[in-house]
Amino acid sequence: MTAGDDLDRVLTAARDWRAAGHGVALATVIETWGSAPRRTGSHLAVRDDGLFEGSVSGGCVEGDVITEAIDLIASGGSKRLDYGVADATAWEVGLACGGKISVFVQAVADGRFPPALIDRLLDARANGVAVTLATELASGTTAEVTDASNAAGSFVHAYAPPLRLAVIGAVHIAQALVPIARLLGYAPLVIDPRGLFARDARFDGIALDDGWPDEALARWRPNAASAVVALSHDPKLDDVALAAALRSKAFYIAALGSRKNHANRLERLAALGFGDDTLARVRGPAGLDIGAANPAEIALSIAAQMTAAWRGRLPQATPVPPA
């Protein structure tokens, strides 16, 4: 889960509260103007006793939304709430910062926000899959859609999966790549069993795993929203990491090294039973060809290639023939 992405926590709370027998409502930001502090699609889950998780305004209107949500849990209904500086109610609830916000509140119940959709979203995010939901504002009903063009009169929101990056090798390039990846919205993990490399002081605030790469990746469970980049220059580390990544749905797999080293690497992976189509998933040498000449530029080239892969802008890679 990326920094600032609290969706898993909100959805998990809603699911667990219902499992414990509580009524639950879900509030969603459907429109914002000006300096509203939360983006469209942000959620607040409310329990029938007033316990809540998440945010729709950073604290400005939560009190009023929670009160309305508790009433809607009891009635099983839905309601649109509009706040802004031109509305006297907005001053009462604290939205005096010059912005406006519209929040749609629904009971978590069939016919409103179906409980099955909470499980669907959590499962999709765990597997790196995007899901689009459409909420018909007139009826208050939310459903999954594949074609948003037919959702006139609805609030449509695409739930992108959380992006993740596993870096093999706590090297200088990793120190440059990790902060770039974080700015791009990735939750990074640095894997290196060599104790002198994977030190907290070198990667302050970053998740570190000092296990063997294949074991670390098994714990991390790469999915379709995951990238794996091997930077250690040590085949004992990089090869097992790449093999584990190739057995997953990771959308981007890359390894540092010269074309000759990459060709040798592919031969070693082929000996493990991987075919040409599978080996073509490994980008090597890692990164776009921008003439990178130092760790920061190499990290930039890798981040650019990773972005292009996620956005579907990279051609299919082909294995490098032996030198």
PDB file of C-alpha atoms in Angstrom:
ATOM      1  CA  MET A   1       0.000   0.000   0.000  1.00  0.00           C
ATOM      2  CA  THR A   2       1.466   3.313  -1.009  1.00  0.00           C
ATOM      3  CA  ALA A   3       1.923   6.247   1.304  1.00  0.00           C
ATOM      4  CA  GLY A   4      -1.384   8.028   1.769  1.00  0.00           C
ATOM      5  CA  ASP A   5      -3.376   5.069   0.392  1.00  0.00           C
ATOM      6  CA  ASP A   6      -5.694   4.025   3.233  1.00  0.00           C
ATOM      7  CA  LEU A   7      -8.220   2.105   1.137  1.00  0.00           C
ATOM      8  CA  ASP A   8      -7.203  -1.371   2.327  1.00  0.00           C
ATOM      9  CA  ARG A   9      -7.501  -0.268   5.947  1.00  0.00           C
ATOM     10  CA  VAL A  10     -10.953   1.281   5.361  1.00  0.00           C
ATOM     11  CA  LEU A  11     -12.287  -1.723   3.457  1.00  0.00           C
ATOM     12  CA  THR A  12     -10.863  -4.224   5.937  1.00  0.00           C
ATOM     13  CA  ALA A  13     -12.467  -2.357   8.829  1.00  0.00           C
ATOM     14  CA  ALA A  14     -15.841  -2.327   7.056  1.00  0.00           C
ATOM     15  CA  ARG A  15     -15.610  -6.036   6.286  1.00  0.00           C
ATOM     16  CA  ASP A  16     -14.558  -6.980   9.822  1.00  0.00           C
ATOM     17  CA  TRP A  17     -17.248  -4.828  11.443  1.00  0.00           C
ATOM     18  CA  ARG A  18     -19.957  -6.514   9.383  1.00  0.00           C
ATOM     19  CA  ALA A  19     -18.516  -9.933  10.189  1.00  0.00           C
ATOM     20  CA  ALA A  20     -18.814  -9.017  13.875  1.00  0.00           C
ATOM     21  CA  GLY A  21     -22.505  -8.195  13.410  1.00  0.00           C
ATOM     22  CA  HIS A  22     -22.352  -4.399  13.140  1.00  0.00           C
ATOM     23  CA  GLY A  23     -24.148  -2.205  10.645  1.00  0.00           C
ATOM     24  CA  VAL A  24     -21.811  -0.207   8.399  1.00  0.00           C
ATOM     25  CA  ALA A  25     -22.051   2.760   6.042  1.00  0.00           C
ATOM     26  CA  LEU A  26     -19.562   3.925   3.447  1.00  0.00           C
ATOM     27  CA  ALA A  27     -19.088   7.609   2.629  1.00  0.00           C
ATOM     28  CA  THR A  28     -17.405   8.528  -0.667  1.00  0.00           C
ATOM     29  CA  VAL A  29     -16.106  11.850  -1.963  1.00  0.00           C
ATOM     30  CA  ILE A  30     -17.866  12.267  -5.314  1.00  0.00           C
ATOM     31  CA  GLU A  31     -17.005  15.889  -6.153  1.00  0.00           C
ATOM     32  CA  THR A  32     -14.532  18.497  -4.952  1.00  0.00           C
ATOM     33  CA  TRP A  33     -13.820  22.135  -5.761  1.00  0.00           C
ATOM     34  CA  GLY A  34     -11.125  24.519  -4.610  1.00  0.00           C
ATOM     35  CA  SER A  35      -9.094  23.545  -1.576  1.00  0.00           C
ATOM     36  CA  ALA A  36     -11.005  20.426  -0.526  1.00  0.00           C
ATOM     37  CA  PRO A  37      -8.333  18.314   1.205  1.00  0.00           C
ATOM     38  CA  ARG A  38      -9.343  14.816   0.034  1.00  0.00           C
ATOM     39  CA  ARG A  39      -9.418  13.618  -3.553  1.00  0.00           C
ATOM     40  CA  THR A  40     -12.423  12.195  -5.356  1.00  0.00           C
ATOM     41  CA  GLY A  41     -12.985   8.553  -4.477  1.00  0.00           C
ATOM     42  CA  SER A  42     -11.734   8.849  -0.887  1.00  0.00           C
ATOM     43  CA  HIS A  43     -13.723   6.785   1.600  1.00  0.00           C
ATOM     44  CA  LEU A  44     -14.852   6.897   5.202  1.00  0.00           C
ATOM     45  CA  ALA A  45     -16.317   3.739   6.761  1.00  0.00           C
ATOM     46  CA  VAL A  46     -18.670   4.257   9.714  1.00  0.00           C
ATOM     47  CA  ARG A  47     -19.883   1.670  12.207  1.00  0.00           C
ATOM     48  CA  ASP A  48     -23.345   1.776  13.789  1.00  0.00           C
ATOM     49  CA  ASP A  49     -21.883   2.910  17.119  1.00  0.00           C
ATOM     50  CA  GLY A  50     -19.943   5.817  15.562  1.00  0.00           C
ATOM     51  CA  LEU A  51     -16.540   4.170  15.242  1.00  0.00           C
ATOM     52  CA  PHE A  52     -15.011   5.159  11.904  1.00  0.00           C
ATOM     53  CA  GLU A  53     -12.025   4.545   9.655  1.00  0.00           C
ATOM     54  CA  GLY A  54     -10.715   6.734   6.832  1.00  0.00           C
ATOM     55  CA  SER A  55     -11.490  10.313   5.884  1.00  0.00           C
ATOM     56  CA  VAL A  56     -13.483  12.373   3.406  1.00  0.00           C
ATOM     57  CA  SER A  57     -12.216  15.835   4.313  1.00  0.00           C
ATOM     58  CA  GLY A  58      -9.211  15.612   6.575  1.00  0.00           C
ATOM     59  CA  GLY A  59     -11.425  16.311   9.589  1.00  0.00           C
ATOM     60  CA  CYS A  60     -13.536  19.256   8.404  1.00  0.00           C
ATOM     61  CA  VAL A  61     -16.897  17.536   7.868  1.00  0.00           C
ATOM     62  CA  GLU A  62     -16.355  14.083   9.358  1.00  0.00           C
ATOM     63  CA  GLY A  63     -18.549  14.766  12.397  1.00  0.00           C
ATOM     64  CA  ASP A  64     -21.583  15.620  10.297  1.00  0.00           C
ATOM     65  CA  VAL A  65     -20.967  12.771   7.846  1.00  0.00           C
ATOM     66  CA  ILE A  66     -20.709  10.248  10.691  1.00  0.00           C
ATOM     67  CA  THR A  67     -24.002  11.444  12.180  1.00  0.00           C
ATOM     68  CA  GLU A  68     -25.736  11.124   8.800  1.00  0.00           C
ATOM     69  CA  ALA A  69     -24.126   7.736   8.216  1.00  0.00           C
ATOM     70  CA  ILE A  70     -25.451   6.296  11.482  1.00  0.00           C
ATOM     71  CA  ASP A  71     -28.985   7.331  10.473  1.00  0.00           C
ATOM     72  CA  LEU A  72     -28.534   5.712   7.051  1.00  0.00           C
ATOM     73  CA  ILE A  73     -27.313   2.466   8.610  1.00  0.00           C
ATOM     74  CA  ALA A  74     -30.580   2.279  10.512  1.00  0.00           C
ATOM     75  CA  SER A  75     -32.710   3.033   7.435  1.00  0.00           C
ATOM     76  CA  GLY A  76     -30.589   1.126   4.903  1.00  0.00           C
ATOM     77  CA  GLY A  77     -30.573   4.166   2.648  1.00  0.00           C
ATOM     78  CA  SER A  78     -28.232   6.577   0.891  1.00  0.00           C
ATOM     79  CA  LYS A  79     -27.830  10.342   0.765  1.00  0.00           C
ATOM     80  CA  ARG A  80     -25.795  13.037  -0.931  1.00  0.00           C
ATOM     81  CA  LEU A  81     -24.211  15.646   1.341  1.00  0.00           C
ATOM     82  CA  ASP A  82     -22.872  18.935  -0.049  1.00  0.00           C
ATOM     83  CA  TYR A  83     -20.595  21.239   1.896  1.00  0.00           C
ATOM     84  CA  GLY A  84     -19.017  24.544   0.933  1.00  0.00           C
ATOM     85  CA  VAL A  85     -18.273  28.029   2.178  1.00  0.00           C
ATOM     86  CA  ALA A  86     -21.473  29.343   0.599  1.00  0.00           C
ATOM     87  CA  ASP A  87     -23.491  26.912   2.717  1.00  0.00           C
ATOM     88  CA  ALA A  88     -24.131  27.931   6.342  1.00  0.00           C
ATOM     89  CA  THR A  89     -23.898  24.284   7.359  1.00  0.00           C
ATOM     90  CA  ALA A  90     -20.332  24.199   6.116  1.00  0.00           C
ATOM     91  CA  TRP A  91     -19.262  26.779   8.706  1.00  0.00           C
ATOM     92  CA  GLU A  92     -20.913  24.749  11.422  1.00  0.00           C
ATOM     93  CA  VAL A  93     -19.008  21.591  10.499  1.00  0.00           C
ATOM     94  CA  GLY A  94     -15.698  23.347   9.872  1.00  0.00           C
ATOM     95  CA  LEU A  95     -15.226  23.582   6.090  1.00  0.00           C
ATOM     96  CA  ALA A  96     -14.180  27.225   6.068  1.00  0.00           C
ATOM     97  CA  CYS A  97     -10.997  26.787   4.016  1.00  0.00           C
ATOM     98  CA  GLY A  98     -12.379  28.012   0.712  1.00  0.00           C
ATOM     99  CA  GLY A  99     -13.280  24.631  -0.770  1.00  0.00           C
ATOM    100  CA  LYS A 100     -16.406  22.618  -1.473  1.00  0.00           C
ATOM    101  CA  ILE A 101     -17.019  18.913  -1.215  1.00  0.00           C
ATOM    102  CA  SER A 102     -19.823  16.492  -2.056  1.00  0.00           C
ATOM    103  CA  VAL A 103     -20.028  13.201  -0.189  1.00  0.00           C
ATOM    104  CA  PHE A 104     -22.295  10.266  -1.015  1.00  0.00           C
ATOM    105  CA  VAL A 105     -23.170   8.081   1.965  1.00  0.00           C
ATOM    106  CA  GLN A 106     -24.576   4.566   1.585  1.00  0.00           C
ATOM    107  CA  ALA A 107     -25.456   1.760   3.907  1.00  0.00           C
ATOM    108  CA  VAL A 108     -23.269  -1.271   3.204  1.00  0.00           C
ATOM    109  CA  ALA A 109     -26.123  -3.517   2.152  1.00  0.00           C
ATOM    110  CA  ASP A 110     -27.497  -5.156  -0.973  1.00  0.00           C
ATOM    111  CA  GLY A 111     -29.186  -2.521  -3.100  1.00  0.00           C
ATOM    112  CA  ARG A 112     -26.834   0.188  -1.840  1.00  0.00           C
ATOM    113  CA  PHE A 113     -23.127  -0.672  -1.487  1.00  0.00           C
ATOM    114  CA  PRO A 114     -23.231  -4.489  -1.628  1.00  0.00           C
ATOM    115  CA  PRO A 115     -20.990  -6.203   0.960  1.00  0.00           C
ATOM    116  CA  ALA A 116     -19.663  -8.484  -1.792  1.00  0.00           C
ATOM    117  CA  LEU A 117     -18.036  -5.469  -3.434  1.00  0.00           C
ATOM    118  CA  ILE A 118     -15.842  -4.946  -0.379  1.00  0.00           C
ATOM    119  CA  ASP A 119     -14.477  -8.477  -0.759  1.00  0.00           C
ATOM    120  CA  ARG A 120     -14.119  -7.909  -4.495  1.00  0.00           C
ATOM    121  CA  LEU A 121     -12.056  -4.744  -4.021  1.00  0.00           C
ATOM    122  CA  LEU A 122      -9.807  -6.279  -1.366  1.00  0.00           C
ATOM    123  CA  ASP A 123      -9.204  -9.366  -3.505  1.00  0.00           C
ATOM    124  CA  ALA A 124      -8.521  -7.294  -6.628  1.00  0.00           C
ATOM    125  CA  ARG A 125      -6.015  -5.077  -4.852  1.00  0.00           C
ATOM    126  CA  ALA A 126      -4.236  -8.094  -3.361  1.00  0.00           C
ATOM    127  CA  ASN A 127      -3.885  -9.524  -6.867  1.00  0.00           C
ATOM    128  CA  GLY A 128      -2.889  -6.272  -8.577  1.00  0.00           C
ATOM    129  CA  VAL A 129      -6.108  -5.927 -10.567  1.00  0.00           C
ATOM    130  CA  ALA A 130      -8.019  -2.712 -11.289  1.00  0.00           C
ATOM    131  CA  VAL A 131     -11.755  -2.538 -10.618  1.00  0.00           C
ATOM    132  CA  THR A 132     -14.235   0.153 -11.708  1.00  0.00           C
ATOM    133  CA  LEU A 133     -17.412   0.835  -9.734  1.00  0.00           C
ATOM    134  CA  ALA A 134     -20.365   2.982 -10.741  1.00  0.00           C
ATOM    135  CA  THR A 135     -22.751   4.464  -8.172  1.00  0.00           C
ATOM    136  CA  GLU A 136     -26.133   5.468  -9.553  1.00  0.00           C
ATOM    137  CA  LEU A 137     -26.811   8.593  -7.547  1.00  0.00           C
ATOM    138  CA  ALA A 138     -30.577   8.528  -8.022  1.00  0.00           C
ATOM    139  CA  SER A 139     -31.051   5.025  -6.667  1.00  0.00           C
ATOM    140  CA  GLY A 140     -27.984   4.891  -4.426  1.00  0.00           C
ATOM    141  CA  THR A 141     -26.866   1.563  -5.883  1.00  0.00           C
ATOM    142  CA  THR A 142     -23.216   0.684  -6.575  1.00  0.00           C
ATOM    143  CA  ALA A 143     -22.097  -2.013  -9.005  1.00  0.00           C
ATOM    144  CA  GLU A 144     -18.960  -3.086 -10.835  1.00  0.00           C
ATOM    145  CA  VAL A 145     -18.823  -1.999 -14.483  1.00  0.00           C
ATOM    146  CA  THR A 146     -16.580  -2.818 -17.403  1.00  0.00           C
ATOM    147  CA  ASP A 147     -17.837  -0.036 -19.680  1.00  0.00           C
ATOM    148  CA  ALA A 148     -18.216   3.292 -17.899  1.00  0.00           C
ATOM    149  CA  SER A 149     -19.649   4.934 -21.020  1.00  0.00           C
ATOM    150  CA  ASN A 150     -23.040   3.470 -20.154  1.00  0.00           C
ATOM    151  CA  ALA A 151     -23.033   4.887 -16.623  1.00  0.00           C
ATOM    152  CA  ALA A 152     -24.723   8.233 -17.226  1.00  0.00           C
ATOM    153  CA  GLY A 153     -25.949   9.818 -14.016  1.00  0.00           C
ATOM    154  CA  SER A 154     -23.518   7.767 -11.979  1.00  0.00           C
ATOM    155  CA  PHE A 155     -20.370   8.471 -10.041  1.00  0.00           C
ATOM    156  CA  VAL A 156     -17.709   6.281 -11.655  1.00  0.00           C
ATOM    157  CA  HIS A 157     -14.451   5.528  -9.905  1.00  0.00           C
ATOM    158  CA  ALA A 158     -11.577   3.292 -10.981  1.00  0.00           C
ATOM    159  CA  TYR A 159      -9.774   1.571  -8.113  1.00  0.00           C
ATOM    160  CA  ALA A 160      -6.198   1.092  -9.223  1.00  0.00           C
ATOM    161  CA  PRO A 161      -4.210  -1.583  -7.393  1.00  0.00           C
ATOM    162  CA  PRO A 162      -1.386  -0.428  -5.110  1.00  0.00           C
ATOM    163  CA  LEU A 163       1.924  -0.358  -6.974  1.00  0.00           C
ATOM    164  CA  ARG A 164       4.856  -2.198  -5.378  1.00  0.00           C
ATOM    165  CA  LEU A 165       8.547  -2.503  -6.182  1.00  0.00           C
ATOM    166  CA  ALA A 166      11.023  -5.111  -4.966  1.00  0.00           C
ATOM    167  CA  VAL A 167      14.664  -4.166  -5.433  1.00  0.00           C
ATOM    168  CA  ILE A 168      17.231  -6.953  -5.213  1.00  0.00           C
ATOM    169  CA  GLY A 169      20.512  -5.578  -3.934  1.00  0.00           C
ATOM    170  CA  ALA A 170      20.939  -2.679  -1.503  1.00  0.00           C
ATOM    171  CA  VAL A 171      23.409  -0.909  -3.791  1.00  0.00           C
ATOM    172  CA  HIS A 172      23.966   2.737  -4.755  1.00  0.00           C
ATOM    173  CA  ILE A 173      21.508   2.554  -7.649  1.00  0.00           C
ATOM    174  CA  ALA A 174      18.886   1.199  -5.261  1.00  0.00           C
ATOM    175  CA  GLN A 175      19.443   4.202  -2.997  1.00  0.00           C
ATOM    176  CA  ALA A 176      18.596   6.450  -5.955  1.00  0.00           C
ATOM    177  CA  LEU A 177      15.773   4.296  -7.360  1.00  0.00           C
ATOM    178  CA  VAL A 178      13.789   3.881  -4.145  1.00  0.00           C
ATOM    179  CA  PRO A 179      12.972   7.590  -3.576  1.00  0.00           C
ATOM    180  CA  ILE A 180      12.033   8.013  -7.240  1.00  0.00           C
ATOM    181  CA  ALA A 181       9.744   5.000  -7.001  1.00  0.00           C
ATOM    182  CA  ARG A 182       8.114   6.385  -3.863  1.00  0.00           C
ATOM    183  CA  LEU A 183       7.375   9.657  -5.651  1.00  0.00           C
ATOM    184  CA  LEU A 184       5.728   7.618  -8.408  1.00  0.00           C
ATOM    185  CA  GLY A 185       3.463   5.934  -5.870  1.00  0.00           C
ATOM    186  CA  TYR A 186       5.269   2.626  -5.343  1.00  0.00           C
ATOM    187  CA  ALA A 187       5.673   0.933  -1.985  1.00  0.00           C
ATOM    188  CA  PRO A 188       9.308  -0.269  -2.175  1.00  0.00           C
ATOM    189  CA  LEU A 189      10.983  -3.255  -0.571  1.00  0.00           C
ATOM    190  CA  VAL A 190      14.777  -3.691  -0.638  1.00  0.00           C
ATOM    191  CA  ILE A 191      15.978  -7.298  -0.454  1.00  0.00           C
ATOM    192  CA  ASP A 192      19.575  -8.159   0.346  1.00  0.00           C
ATOM    193  CA  PRO A 193      20.885 -10.947   2.602  1.00  0.00           C
ATOM    194  CA  ARG A 194      24.299  -9.279   2.802  1.00  0.00           C
ATOM    195  CA  GLY A 195      24.231  -7.612   6.185  1.00  0.00           C
ATOM    196  CA  LEU A 196      26.689  -4.851   5.314  1.00  0.00           C
ATOM    197  CA  PHE A 197      24.452  -3.609   2.502  1.00  0.00           C
ATOM    198  CA  ALA A 198      20.894  -3.686   3.860  1.00  0.00           C
ATOM    199  CA  ARG A 199      21.296  -1.252   6.723  1.00  0.00           C
ATOM    200  CA  ASP A 200      18.532   1.019   7.998  1.00  0.00           C
ATOM    201  CA  ALA A 201      20.886   3.988   7.840  1.00  0.00           C
ATOM    202  CA  ARG A 202      21.266   3.538   4.074  1.00  0.00           C
ATOM    203  CA  PHE A 203      17.521   3.121   3.468  1.00  0.00           C
ATOM    204  CA  ASP A 204      15.879   5.161   6.175  1.00  0.00           C
ATOM    205  CA  GLY A 205      12.169   4.435   6.467  1.00  0.00           C
ATOM    206  CA  ILE A 206      12.194   1.798   3.701  1.00  0.00           C
ATOM    207  CA  ALA A 207      11.095  -1.796   4.211  1.00  0.00           C
ATOM    208  CA  LEU A 208      14.146  -4.083   4.229  1.00  0.00           C
ATOM    209  CA  ASP A 209      14.309  -7.874   4.006  1.00  0.00           C
ATOM    210  CA  ASP A 210      17.623  -9.586   4.719  1.00  0.00           C
ATOM    211  CA  GLY A 211      16.361 -12.973   3.558  1.00  0.00           C
ATOM    212  CA  TRP A 212      17.415 -14.873   0.466  1.00  0.00           C
ATOM    213  CA  PRO A 213      15.671 -13.250  -2.535  1.00  0.00           C
ATOM    214  CA  ASP A 214      13.470 -16.201  -3.500  1.00  0.00           C
ATOM    215  CA  GLU A 215      12.306 -16.574   0.108  1.00  0.00           C
ATOM    216  CA  ALA A 216      11.769 -12.841   0.492  1.00  0.00           C
ATOM    217  CA  LEU A 217       9.737 -12.674  -2.715  1.00  0.00           C
ATOM    218  CA  ALA A 218       7.656 -15.656  -1.604  1.00  0.00           C
ATOM    219  CA  ARG A 219       6.719 -13.649   1.479  1.00  0.00           C
ATOM    220  CA  TRP A 220       6.141 -10.489  -0.566  1.00  0.00           C
ATOM    221  CA  ARG A 221       3.997 -12.303  -3.162  1.00  0.00           C
ATOM    222  CA  PRO A 222       4.476 -10.258  -6.362  1.00  0.00           C
ATOM    223  CA  ASN A 223       1.274  -9.667  -8.304  1.00  0.00           C
ATOM    224  CA  ALA A 224       0.174  -7.912 -11.488  1.00  0.00           C
ATOM    225  CA  ALA A 225       0.897  -4.494  -9.940  1.00  0.00           C
ATOM    226  CA  SER A 226       4.401  -5.449  -8.815  1.00  0.00           C
ATOM    227  CA  ALA A 227       7.816  -4.703 -10.294  1.00  0.00           C
ATOM    228  CA  VAL A 228      10.986  -6.651  -9.524  1.00  0.00           C
ATOM    229  CA  VAL A 229      14.393  -5.139 -10.328  1.00  0.00           C
ATOM    230  CA  ALA A 230      17.625  -7.073  -9.769  1.00  0.00           C
ATOM    231  CA  LEU A 231      20.589  -4.769  -9.102  1.00  0.00           C
ATOM    232  CA  SER A 232      23.038  -6.845  -7.039  1.00  0.00           C
ATOM    233  CA  HIS A 233      25.312  -7.925  -9.937  1.00  0.00           C
ATOM    234  CA  ASP A 234      25.591 -11.241  -8.075  1.00  0.00           C
ATOM    235  CA  PRO A 235      24.042 -14.177  -9.996  1.00  0.00           C
ATOM    236  CA  LYS A 236      23.496 -16.042  -6.738  1.00  0.00           C
ATOM    237  CA  LEU A 237      21.076 -13.293  -5.727  1.00  0.00           C
ATOM    238  CA  ASP A 238      19.765 -11.969  -9.024  1.00  0.00           C
ATOM    239  CA  ASP A 239      19.069 -15.308 -10.698  1.00  0.00           C
ATOM    240  CA  VAL A 240      16.924 -16.730  -7.903  1.00  0.00           C
ATOM    241  CA  ALA A 241      15.035 -13.433  -7.689  1.00  0.00           C
ATOM    242  CA  LEU A 242      14.381 -13.359 -11.420  1.00  0.00           C
ATOM    243  CA  ALA A 243      13.267 -16.984 -11.401  1.00  0.00           C
ATOM    244  CA  ALA A 244      10.788 -16.213  -8.622  1.00  0.00           C
ATOM    245  CA  ALA A 245       9.554 -13.115 -10.448  1.00  0.00           C
ATOM    246  CA  LEU A 246       9.067 -15.032 -13.699  1.00  0.00           C
ATOM    247  CA  ARG A 247       6.787 -17.451 -11.877  1.00  0.00           C
ATOM    248  CA  SER A 248       4.594 -14.510 -10.828  1.00  0.00           C
ATOM    249  CA  LYS A 249       2.393 -11.997 -12.663  1.00  0.00           C
ATOM    250  CA  ALA A 250       4.798  -9.100 -12.037  1.00  0.00           C
ATOM    251  CA  PHE A 251       4.277  -6.495 -14.766  1.00  0.00           C
ATOM    252  CA  TYR A 252       7.935  -5.416 -14.871  1.00  0.00           C
ATOM    253  CA  ILE A 253      11.010  -7.599 -14.374  1.00  0.00           C
ATOM    254  CA  ALA A 254      14.459  -6.187 -15.050  1.00  0.00           C
ATOM    255  CA  ALA A 255      18.103  -6.794 -14.256  1.00  0.00           C
ATOM    256  CA  LEU A 256      21.186  -4.628 -14.374  1.00  0.00           C
ATOM    257  CA  GLY A 257      24.261  -5.581 -16.387  1.00  0.00           C
ATOM    258  CA  SER A 258      25.794  -5.487 -19.831  1.00  0.00           C
ATOM    259  CA  ARG A 259      24.221  -7.128 -22.850  1.00  0.00           C
ATOM    260  CA  LYS A 260      26.775  -9.928 -22.593  1.00  0.00           C
ATOM    261  CA  ASN A 261      25.994 -10.473 -18.932  1.00  0.00           C
ATOM    262  CA  HIS A 262      22.296 -10.418 -19.710  1.00  0.00           C
ATOM    263  CA  ALA A 263      22.687 -13.029 -22.423  1.00  0.00           C
ATOM    264  CA  ASN A 264      24.568 -15.255 -19.982  1.00  0.00           C
ATOM    265  CA  ARG A 265      21.864 -14.647 -17.403  1.00  0.00           C
ATOM    266  CA  LEU A 266      19.159 -15.758 -19.826  1.00  0.00           C
ATOM    267  CA  GLU A 267      21.123 -18.927 -20.575  1.00  0.00           C
ATOM    268  CA  ARG A 268      21.236 -19.741 -16.872  1.00  0.00           C
ATOM    269  CA  LEU A 269      17.501 -19.088 -16.525  1.00  0.00           C
ATOM    270  CA  ALA A 270      16.799 -21.200 -19.602  1.00  0.00           C
ATOM    271  CA  ALA A 271      18.657 -24.043 -17.927  1.00  0.00           C
ATOM    272  CA  LEU A 272      16.115 -23.784 -15.115  1.00  0.00           C
ATOM    273  CA  GLY A 273      13.376 -24.570 -17.629  1.00  0.00           C
ATOM    274  CA  PHE A 274      12.138 -21.149 -18.693  1.00  0.00           C
ATOM    275  CA  GLY A 275      11.177 -20.814 -22.350  1.00  0.00           C
ATOM    276  CA  ASP A 276      11.870 -17.926 -24.709  1.00  0.00           C
ATOM    277  CA  ASP A 277       8.453 -16.306 -24.236  1.00  0.00           C
ATOM    278  CA  THR A 278       8.901 -16.263 -20.486  1.00  0.00           C
ATOM    279  CA  LEU A 279      12.504 -15.050 -20.678  1.00  0.00           C
ATOM    280  CA  ALA A 280      11.351 -12.189 -22.889  1.00  0.00           C
ATOM    281  CA  ARG A 281       9.699 -10.691 -19.808  1.00  0.00           C
ATOM    282  CA  VAL A 282      13.120  -9.869 -18.344  1.00  0.00           C
ATOM    283  CA  ARG A 283      14.236  -6.393 -19.377  1.00  0.00           C
ATOM    284  CA  GLY A 284      17.972  -6.254 -19.625  1.00  0.00           C
ATOM    285  CA  PRO A 285      20.007  -4.256 -19.396  1.00  0.00           C
ATOM    286  CA  ALA A 286      17.463  -2.603 -17.104  1.00  0.00           C
ATOM    287  CA  GLY A 287      16.220   0.862 -18.029  1.00  0.00           C
ATOM    288  CA  LEU A 288      15.577   2.943 -21.117  1.00  0.00           C
ATOM    289  CA  ASP A 289      18.584   3.965 -23.172  1.00  0.00           C
ATOM    290  CA  ILE A 290      19.031   7.594 -22.117  1.00  0.00           C
ATOM    291  CA  GLY A 291      22.818   7.506 -21.966  1.00  0.00           C
ATOM    292  CA  ALA A 292      22.767   7.139 -18.178  1.00  0.00           C
ATOM    293  CA  ALA A 293      26.240   7.504 -16.697  1.00  0.00           C
ATOM    294  CA  ASN A 294      25.802   7.510 -12.902  1.00  0.00           C
ATOM    295  CA  PRO A 295      23.576   5.817 -10.281  1.00  0.00           C
ATOM    296  CA  ALA A 296      20.946   8.568 -10.271  1.00  0.00           C
ATOM    297  CA  GLU A 297      20.620   8.568 -14.066  1.00  0.00           C
ATOM    298  CA  ILE A 298      20.482   4.769 -14.176  1.00  0.00           C
ATOM    299  CA  ALA A 299      17.771   4.837 -11.531  1.00  0.00           C
ATOM    300  CA  LEU A 300      15.875   7.407 -13.599  1.00  0.00           C
ATOM    301  CA  SER A 301      16.111   5.217 -16.702  1.00  0.00           C
ATOM    302  CA  ILE A 302      14.778   2.218 -14.768  1.00  0.00           C
ATOM    303  CA  ALA A 303      11.926   4.234 -13.292  1.00  0.00           C
ATOM    304  CA  ALA A 304      11.025   5.514 -16.765  1.00  0.00           C
ATOM    305  CA  GLN A 305      11.000   2.015 -18.237  1.00  0.00           C
ATOM    306  CA  MET A 306       8.974   0.726 -15.287  1.00  0.00           C
ATOM    307  CA  THR A 307       6.431   3.506 -15.841  1.00  0.00           C
ATOM    308  CA  ALA A 308       6.225   2.738 -19.554  1.00  0.00           C
ATOM    309  CA  ALA A 309       5.631  -0.933 -18.753  1.00  0.00           C
ATOM    310  CA  TRP A 310       2.833  -0.089 -16.318  1.00  0.00           C
ATOM    311  CA  ARG A 311       1.211   2.231 -18.843  1.00  0.00           C
ATOM    312  CA  GLY A 312       1.458  -0.341 -21.627  1.00  0.00           C
ATOM    313  CA  ARG A 313       3.894   1.715 -23.673  1.00  0.00           C
ATOM    314  CA  LEU A 314       6.746  -0.795 -24.004  1.00  0.00           C
ATOM    315  CA  PRO A 315       7.052  -3.173 -26.958  1.00  0.00           C
ATOM    316  CA  GLN A 316       7.380  -6.860 -26.204  1.00  0.00           C
ATOM    317  CA  ALA A 317      10.969  -7.568 -25.182  1.00  0.00           C
ATOM    318  CA  THR A 318      12.981 -10.233 -26.944  1.00  0.00           C
ATOM    319  CA  PRO A 319      15.729 -12.336 -25.382  1.00  0.00           C
ATOM    320  CA  VAL A 320      19.260 -11.089 -26.077  1.00  0.00           C
ATOM    321  CA  PRO A 321      21.154 -13.654 -28.169  1.00  0.00           C
ATOM    322  CA  PRO A 322      24.451 -14.958 -26.822  1.00  0.00           C
ATOM    323  CA  ALA A 323      27.355 -12.610 -27.514  1.00  0.00           C
TER     324      ALA A 323
END
